Amino acid sequence: MRIDVLNKSLVAKNDKAAAENRALFQQRGIAVVNIMGGAGSGKTTLLECTIPQLARDTRVAVLEGDLATTRDAERIAALNVPVVQLLTEGGCHLTAALVQQGVQRLPTSELDLILIENVGNPICPVNFDLGERARLAVLSVAEGDDKPAKYPYLFTVADLVVISKHDLLDVSGFDFDAAAADIHALDSGKRIISTSSRDAASTQPVADWFRSLCQRCSDTLPPHQAGM
Amino acid sequence: MHELSLATALVDATLSEARKHGAGRIDTVRCRIGRLRQVDDQLLRDAFEIAAAGTIAAGAALDVSYTGIRIDCHACGVGTDVESWRFDCPRCGESRVSLTGGDELELTSIDVEVDDENRCSQQESGRKERQSRS
């Protein structure tokens, strides 16, 4: 007997939890960013460089996704912001349900911004909506300029691409223009920011971008909640 | 390796549909997956075998239909199926486009064997359950 299922989504369970997360973030006026990129691309370092710049005007918290260990969470905790380590225990991506558990441990009524660092992996996390407002892709020059062409979905869905470890450009032989061309083939308007952790000023545009997302979130709050 | 997550979801969805129809065995599982998802076919098949083991979907044939990437042009309004990861309108060259296809991840249909005995015993247990509740 054949049973037609009328296109039952395989990510329906995740999408439901993501919608709940999104509703909560909207209600509280919190901007949430899903930060994705390969292992060692510099996601945690980017957080370490930008969070201190945000400290004076933005209340930020971090969810750290990893397969194992609390090492990244310890690095973030040293910056004196709330952080929850999410362990996937072998899973190659975060899920909306895991984020939900993490968010419950954050003081959401006192936050403007939640930065979610996904598991280091340029492929799988892209398929799982977490309820975020924006997506940031991180690619390091050490990984090679062919990565946007090899993992195009990540660069398709990203709202901003950060190309990190710019100080290694000469030794890595990374062709910046070739990488940018592959990214712009997906979306000619995609913004790319080049950063280096050794040059604090280079990460400022990323901190400014985080801030602009918060601005937009508080603008969409109902009037009686704005400014709270 | 999101193939394992997808295969697990596929088996879960399959079993839940099969249960509704009192199926005793699942012969074929059909699904639709968009090219944007970058699913590796062999990894998905291996993962499906692992996820289905020990269930009535064990040994079922997996029939995957991969759907292409489709863009709609913001300038000329024409929809196109694209082969490569270059999202410019091939008709007018416009780069402002919307992705309108290629992100599918869906269970579409299953073939099942409905065991009459199984169906009766299911109805029986349902009746008992209702009686015990009242």
Tab-separated table of C-alpha atoms in Angstrom:
chain	number	residue	atom	x	y	z
A	1	MET	CA	0.000	0.000	0.000
A	2	ARG	CA	1.325	3.402	-0.940
A	3	ILE	CA	0.893	6.270	1.507
A	4	ASP	CA	1.390	9.795	0.213
A	5	VAL	CA	2.650	12.000	2.983
A	6	LEU	CA	2.120	15.480	1.507
A	7	ASN	CA	5.643	16.701	1.919
A	8	LYS	CA	6.302	16.277	5.598
A	9	SER	CA	9.344	18.420	6.415
A	10	LEU	CA	12.262	16.535	7.914
A	11	VAL	CA	13.256	19.563	9.927
A	12	ALA	CA	9.718	20.302	11.195
A	13	LYS	CA	10.636	19.536	14.814
A	14	ASN	CA	13.641	21.841	14.672
A	15	ASP	CA	11.664	24.544	12.846
A	16	LYS	CA	8.997	24.499	15.573
A	17	ALA	CA	11.573	25.053	18.330
A	18	ALA	CA	13.259	27.725	16.158
A	19	ALA	CA	9.940	29.570	15.780
A	20	GLU	CA	9.488	29.512	19.565
A	21	ASN	CA	13.011	30.887	20.040
A	22	ARG	CA	12.395	33.603	17.445
A	23	ALA	CA	9.138	34.647	19.145
A	24	LEU	CA	10.909	34.909	22.516
A	25	PHE	CA	13.794	36.938	21.066
A	26	GLN	CA	11.367	39.289	19.311
A	27	GLN	CA	9.262	39.737	22.415
A	28	ARG	CA	12.350	40.603	24.491
A	29	GLY	CA	13.892	42.722	21.712
A	30	ILE	CA	17.091	40.656	21.630
A	31	ALA	CA	19.188	40.484	18.465
A	32	VAL	CA	20.509	36.958	17.970
A	33	VAL	CA	23.339	36.001	15.632
A	34	ASN	CA	24.204	32.467	14.517
A	35	ILE	CA	27.969	32.405	13.931
A	36	MET	CA	29.094	29.577	11.656
A	37	GLY	CA	32.365	28.467	10.115
A	38	GLY	CA	34.859	25.627	10.043
A	39	ALA	CA	36.811	24.394	13.070
A	40	GLY	CA	39.660	26.811	13.712
A	41	SER	CA	38.253	29.552	11.485
A	42	GLY	CA	38.475	32.042	14.359
A	43	LYS	CA	34.892	32.266	15.614
A	44	THR	CA	35.818	32.342	19.316
A	45	THR	CA	38.663	34.782	18.708
A	46	LEU	CA	36.284	37.078	16.813
A	47	LEU	CA	34.011	37.063	19.873
A	48	GLU	CA	36.990	37.813	22.127
A	49	CYS	CA	37.896	40.786	19.928
A	50	THR	CA	34.401	42.260	19.527
A	51	ILE	CA	32.720	41.675	22.917
A	52	PRO	CA	34.983	44.145	24.808
A	53	GLN	CA	34.092	46.807	22.192
A	54	LEU	CA	30.386	46.195	22.813
A	55	ALA	CA	30.629	46.182	26.618
A	56	ARG	CA	30.041	49.911	27.119
A	57	ASP	CA	26.660	50.105	25.352
A	58	THR	CA	25.391	46.579	24.593
A	59	ARG	CA	24.342	43.847	27.012
A	60	VAL	CA	25.656	40.716	25.375
A	61	ALA	CA	25.583	36.999	26.213
A	62	VAL	CA	27.083	34.017	24.405
A	63	LEU	CA	25.975	30.464	23.694
A	64	GLU	CA	28.984	28.312	22.856
A	65	GLY	CA	28.344	25.215	20.767
A	66	ASP	CA	30.907	22.420	20.809
A	67	LEU	CA	31.075	18.649	20.610
A	68	ALA	CA	33.013	18.437	23.853
A	69	THR	CA	34.855	20.488	26.531
A	70	THR	CA	34.034	23.861	28.078
A	71	ARG	CA	37.230	25.500	26.796
A	72	ASP	CA	35.501	28.073	24.588
A	73	ALA	CA	33.020	28.985	27.319
A	74	GLU	CA	35.938	29.563	29.702
A	75	ARG	CA	37.539	31.942	27.191
A	76	ILE	CA	34.277	33.901	26.922
A	77	ALA	CA	33.630	33.866	30.680
A	78	ALA	CA	36.957	35.656	31.104
A	79	LEU	CA	35.330	38.636	29.324
A	80	ASN	CA	32.736	38.877	32.131
A	81	VAL	CA	29.656	38.238	30.005
A	82	PRO	CA	27.047	35.519	30.634
A	83	VAL	CA	27.934	32.359	28.711
A	84	VAL	CA	26.415	28.877	28.456
A	85	GLN	CA	28.293	25.982	26.916
A	86	LEU	CA	26.068	23.816	24.712
A	87	LEU	CA	27.542	20.348	24.204
A	88	THR	CA	26.210	18.366	21.266
A	89	GLU	CA	28.091	15.239	22.435
A	90	GLY	CA	29.169	14.269	18.959
A	91	GLY	CA	26.452	16.094	17.003
A	92	CYS	CA	27.917	18.164	14.184
A	93	HIS	CA	25.550	21.138	14.542
A	94	LEU	CA	23.452	23.011	17.114
A	95	THR	CA	19.701	22.498	17.153
A	96	ALA	CA	16.969	24.971	18.072
A	97	ALA	CA	16.015	22.767	21.048
A	98	LEU	CA	19.557	22.887	22.445
A	99	VAL	CA	19.591	26.665	22.038
A	100	GLN	CA	16.244	26.811	23.864
A	101	GLN	CA	17.798	24.993	26.831
A	102	GLY	CA	20.748	27.368	26.797
A	103	VAL	CA	18.598	30.486	26.588
A	104	GLN	CA	16.666	29.385	29.684
A	105	ARG	CA	19.894	29.798	31.629
A	106	LEU	CA	20.479	33.351	30.395
A	107	PRO	CA	19.047	36.552	31.953
A	108	THR	CA	17.005	37.321	28.806
A	109	SER	CA	15.207	40.339	30.295
A	110	GLU	CA	18.606	42.044	30.672
A	111	LEU	CA	20.070	41.386	27.225
A	112	ASP	CA	20.361	43.227	23.906
A	113	LEU	CA	22.378	40.646	21.992
A	114	ILE	CA	22.981	36.888	22.049
A	115	LEU	CA	25.876	35.597	19.995
A	116	ILE	CA	25.581	31.882	19.250
A	117	GLU	CA	28.820	30.221	18.222
A	118	ASN	CA	27.852	27.094	16.307
A	119	VAL	CA	29.871	23.869	16.187
A	120	GLY	CA	32.984	24.283	14.016
A	121	ASN	CA	31.711	22.946	10.704
A	122	PRO	CA	30.970	24.812	7.478
A	123	ILE	CA	28.288	22.376	6.240
A	124	CYS	CA	25.798	20.897	8.706
A	125	PRO	CA	24.844	23.878	10.940
A	126	VAL	CA	23.503	25.758	7.915
A	127	ASN	CA	20.575	23.318	7.691
A	128	PHE	CA	19.264	23.976	11.191
A	129	ASP	CA	17.479	27.247	11.974
A	130	LEU	CA	18.063	28.301	15.581
A	131	GLY	CA	15.598	31.200	15.568
A	132	GLU	CA	18.347	33.758	14.923
A	133	ARG	CA	17.897	37.166	13.332
A	134	ALA	CA	21.153	37.133	11.372
A	135	ARG	CA	23.859	34.740	10.288
A	136	LEU	CA	27.571	35.385	10.245
A	137	ALA	CA	29.978	33.163	8.309
A	138	VAL	CA	33.618	33.112	9.360
A	139	LEU	CA	36.329	31.926	6.960
A	140	SER	CA	40.023	32.169	7.810
A	141	VAL	CA	42.656	32.759	5.185
A	142	ALA	CA	44.444	29.678	6.596
A	143	GLU	CA	41.578	27.490	5.332
A	144	GLY	CA	42.076	28.454	1.698
A	145	ASP	CA	40.340	30.693	-0.826
A	146	ASP	CA	38.424	27.769	-2.376
A	147	LYS	CA	36.092	27.360	0.594
A	148	PRO	CA	33.262	29.671	-0.566
A	149	ALA	CA	33.039	27.565	-3.745
A	150	LYS	CA	33.220	24.301	-1.782
A	151	TYR	CA	30.700	25.213	0.932
A	152	PRO	CA	28.466	27.647	-0.960
A	153	TYR	CA	25.310	27.195	1.119
A	154	LEU	CA	26.980	28.702	4.193
A	155	PHE	CA	27.968	31.786	2.184
A	156	THR	CA	24.532	31.919	0.543
A	157	VAL	CA	22.641	32.150	3.835
A	158	ALA	CA	25.148	34.399	5.642
A	159	ASP	CA	24.173	38.046	6.122
A	160	LEU	CA	27.814	38.959	6.697
A	161	VAL	CA	31.045	37.150	5.831
A	162	VAL	CA	34.151	37.710	7.956
A	163	ILE	CA	37.468	36.654	6.437
A	164	SER	CA	39.720	36.271	9.451
A	165	LYS	CA	43.473	35.910	10.100
A	166	HIS	CA	44.249	38.568	7.527
A	167	ASP	CA	47.760	38.789	9.013
A	168	LEU	CA	48.445	35.326	7.520
A	169	LEU	CA	47.531	36.429	3.999
A	170	ASP	CA	51.102	36.469	2.686
A	171	VAL	CA	52.198	33.124	4.152
A	172	SER	CA	48.947	31.331	3.249
A	173	GLY	CA	48.827	32.348	-0.406
A	174	PHE	CA	45.102	33.068	0.033
A	175	ASP	CA	43.697	34.852	-3.032
A	176	PHE	CA	41.315	37.353	-1.451
A	177	ASP	CA	39.819	38.499	-4.755
A	178	ALA	CA	39.098	34.921	-5.865
A	179	ALA	CA	37.305	34.147	-2.578
A	180	ALA	CA	35.350	37.407	-2.779
A	181	ALA	CA	34.371	36.664	-6.397
A	182	ASP	CA	32.985	33.249	-5.409
A	183	ILE	CA	31.025	34.834	-2.543
A	184	HIS	CA	29.697	37.581	-4.807
A	185	ALA	CA	28.634	35.001	-7.413
A	186	LEU	CA	26.113	33.834	-4.802
A	187	ASP	CA	25.040	37.366	-3.883
A	188	SER	CA	26.703	40.398	-5.412
A	189	GLY	CA	25.663	42.544	-2.471
A	190	LYS	CA	27.141	40.320	0.239
A	191	ARG	CA	29.220	42.298	2.714
A	192	ILE	CA	32.699	40.962	3.464
A	193	ILE	CA	34.828	42.225	6.361
A	194	SER	CA	38.492	41.310	6.602
A	195	THR	CA	39.823	40.952	10.170
A	196	SER	CA	42.917	40.084	12.137
A	197	SER	CA	42.992	39.499	15.895
A	198	ARG	CA	46.369	41.308	15.928
A	199	ASP	CA	44.731	44.475	14.639
A	200	ALA	CA	41.946	45.521	17.015
A	201	ALA	CA	40.648	48.189	14.612
A	202	SER	CA	39.937	45.547	11.948
A	203	THR	CA	37.223	43.923	14.084
A	204	GLN	CA	35.459	47.214	14.844
A	205	PRO	CA	33.172	46.986	11.768
A	206	VAL	CA	31.989	43.597	13.034
A	207	ALA	CA	31.210	45.048	16.470
A	208	ASP	CA	29.380	47.907	14.707
A	209	TRP	CA	27.367	45.389	12.682
A	210	PHE	CA	26.335	43.568	15.892
A	211	ARG	CA	25.314	46.956	17.335
A	212	SER	CA	23.241	47.830	14.250
A	213	LEU	CA	21.308	44.561	14.628
A	214	CYS	CA	20.464	45.496	18.239
A	215	GLN	CA	19.308	48.905	17.076
A	216	ARG	CA	16.943	47.305	14.571
A	217	CYS	CA	15.596	44.902	17.209
A	218	SER	CA	14.766	47.659	19.686
A	219	ASP	CA	13.134	49.667	16.849
A	220	THR	CA	10.698	46.814	16.249
A	221	LEU	CA	9.654	46.561	19.901
A	222	PRO	CA	6.169	47.799	20.826
A	223	PRO	CA	6.403	51.438	22.083
A	224	HIS	CA	5.768	50.620	25.739
A	225	GLN	CA	8.721	48.249	25.776
A	226	ALA	CA	11.199	50.393	23.895
A	227	GLY	CA	14.002	51.697	26.042
A	228	MET	CA	13.531	49.085	28.719
B	1	MET	CA	27.417	14.536	8.742
B	2	HIS	CA	24.019	16.222	9.002
B	3	GLU	CA	23.000	13.114	7.015
B	4	LEU	CA	22.592	11.216	10.303
B	5	SER	CA	20.271	13.912	11.730
B	6	LEU	CA	18.270	13.890	8.505
B	7	ALA	CA	18.124	10.086	8.326
B	8	THR	CA	16.933	9.924	11.939
B	9	ALA	CA	14.227	12.507	11.181
B	10	LEU	CA	13.306	10.605	8.032
B	11	VAL	CA	12.905	7.325	9.932
B	12	ASP	CA	10.926	9.065	12.718
B	13	ALA	CA	8.544	10.643	10.190
B	14	THR	CA	8.225	7.343	8.330
B	15	LEU	CA	7.414	5.354	11.473
B	16	SER	CA	4.847	7.908	12.605
B	17	GLU	CA	3.063	7.730	9.215
B	18	ALA	CA	3.266	3.927	9.144
B	19	ARG	CA	1.830	3.665	12.645
B	20	LYS	CA	-1.223	5.725	11.609
B	21	HIS	CA	-1.978	3.092	8.975
B	22	GLY	CA	-1.236	0.047	11.123
B	23	ALA	CA	1.665	-0.992	8.912
B	24	GLY	CA	3.636	-4.095	9.826
B	25	ARG	CA	6.502	-3.448	7.452
B	26	ILE	CA	7.843	-0.560	5.363
B	27	ASP	CA	9.071	-1.464	1.863
B	28	THR	CA	9.977	1.897	0.361
B	29	VAL	CA	10.636	5.388	1.693
B	30	ARG	CA	10.558	8.283	-0.780
B	31	CYS	CA	11.903	11.725	0.014
B	32	ARG	CA	12.804	14.960	-1.743
B	33	ILE	CA	16.030	16.778	-0.991
B	34	GLY	CA	17.149	20.072	-2.521
B	35	ARG	CA	20.670	20.499	-3.898
B	36	LEU	CA	21.264	23.523	-1.657
B	37	ARG	CA	21.342	21.162	1.325
B	38	GLN	CA	24.581	19.544	0.160
B	39	VAL	CA	23.505	16.071	1.229
B	40	ASP	CA	25.914	13.285	0.316
B	41	ASP	CA	23.827	10.471	-1.149
B	42	GLN	CA	25.988	7.579	0.092
B	43	LEU	CA	26.276	9.059	3.605
B	44	LEU	CA	22.488	9.492	3.687
B	45	ARG	CA	21.964	5.856	2.641
B	46	ASP	CA	24.429	4.570	5.251
B	47	ALA	CA	22.812	6.765	7.919
B	48	PHE	CA	19.322	5.623	6.902
B	49	GLU	CA	20.365	2.001	7.363
B	50	ILE	CA	21.696	2.785	10.838
B	51	ALA	CA	18.626	4.830	11.839
B	52	ALA	CA	16.173	2.218	10.524
B	53	ALA	CA	17.859	-0.776	12.175
B	54	GLY	CA	15.578	-2.575	14.620
B	55	THR	CA	12.428	-0.795	13.355
B	56	ILE	CA	9.796	-1.853	10.803
B	57	ALA	CA	11.661	0.392	8.329
B	58	ALA	CA	14.750	-1.833	8.482
B	59	GLY	CA	15.710	-2.986	5.011
B	60	ALA	CA	13.348	-0.538	3.295
B	61	ALA	CA	14.420	0.830	-0.083
B	62	LEU	CA	15.308	4.530	0.021
B	63	ASP	CA	14.233	6.506	-3.021
B	64	VAL	CA	15.676	10.025	-2.985
B	65	SER	CA	14.641	12.644	-5.500
B	66	TYR	CA	17.186	15.477	-5.617
B	67	THR	CA	15.673	18.784	-6.686
B	68	GLY	CA	17.612	21.523	-8.414
B	69	ILE	CA	18.342	25.071	-7.331
B	70	ARG	CA	15.903	27.641	-8.676
B	71	ILE	CA	16.196	31.412	-8.736
B	72	ASP	CA	13.655	34.124	-9.483
B	73	CYS	CA	15.057	37.317	-11.010
B	74	HIS	CA	14.095	40.595	-9.285
B	75	ALA	CA	14.590	42.546	-12.516
B	76	CYS	CA	12.987	40.547	-15.325
B	77	GLY	CA	10.887	38.273	-13.115
B	78	VAL	CA	11.929	35.084	-14.891
B	79	GLY	CA	12.491	31.894	-12.890
B	80	THR	CA	15.445	29.691	-13.846
B	81	ASP	CA	16.875	26.356	-12.735
B	82	VAL	CA	20.572	26.870	-12.156
B	83	GLU	CA	23.184	24.152	-12.458
B	84	SER	CA	26.084	25.935	-10.772
B	85	TRP	CA	26.461	28.007	-7.637
B	86	ARG	CA	26.359	31.250	-9.585
B	87	PHE	CA	23.130	33.029	-8.813
B	88	ASP	CA	22.856	35.589	-11.609
B	89	CYS	CA	19.849	35.657	-13.899
B	90	PRO	CA	21.044	33.910	-17.087
B	91	ARG	CA	18.508	35.903	-19.103
B	92	CYS	CA	19.283	39.488	-18.117
B	93	GLY	CA	22.400	39.127	-15.932
B	94	GLU	CA	20.732	40.664	-12.856
B	95	SER	CA	22.346	39.599	-9.585
B	96	ARG	CA	19.397	40.479	-7.338
B	97	VAL	CA	17.548	37.168	-7.256
B	98	SER	CA	15.549	35.100	-4.764
B	99	LEU	CA	16.234	31.439	-4.145
B	100	THR	CA	12.882	29.755	-4.706
B	101	GLY	CA	13.839	26.082	-4.851
B	102	GLY	CA	16.553	23.708	-3.800
B	103	ASP	CA	16.162	23.767	-0.014
B	104	GLU	CA	13.587	20.945	0.180
B	105	LEU	CA	13.919	18.288	2.906
B	106	GLU	CA	10.709	16.294	2.771
B	107	LEU	CA	9.282	12.857	3.215
B	108	THR	CA	6.955	12.423	0.225
B	109	SER	CA	5.526	8.901	0.374
B	110	ILE	CA	6.046	5.404	1.755
B	111	ASP	CA	5.059	1.918	0.624
B	112	VAL	CA	3.923	-0.289	3.490
B	113	GLU	CA	2.625	-3.791	4.102
B	114	VAL	CA	-0.461	-3.669	6.268
B	115	ASP	CA	-0.774	-6.797	8.284
B	116	ASP	CA	-4.517	-7.457	8.869
B	117	GLU	CA	-3.835	-9.220	12.127
B	118	ASN	CA	-1.711	-6.321	13.205
B	119	ARG	CA	-4.451	-3.849	12.318
B	120	CYS	CA	-7.030	-5.866	14.348
B	121	SER	CA	-4.788	-6.142	17.366
B	122	GLN	CA	-4.137	-2.381	17.177
B	123	GLN	CA	-7.847	-1.677	17.185
B	124	GLU	CA	-8.238	-4.156	20.028
B	125	SER	CA	-5.605	-2.459	22.155
B	126	GLY	CA	-7.147	0.922	21.342
B	127	ARG	CA	-10.510	-0.343	22.542
B	128	LYS	CA	-9.024	-1.695	25.754
B	129	GLU	CA	-7.283	1.599	26.358
B	130	ARG	CA	-10.546	3.517	25.959
B	131	GLN	CA	-12.334	1.118	28.286
B	132	SER	CA	-9.711	1.421	30.965
B	133	ARG	CA	-9.895	5.209	30.742
B	134	SER	CA	-13.672	5.359	31.182
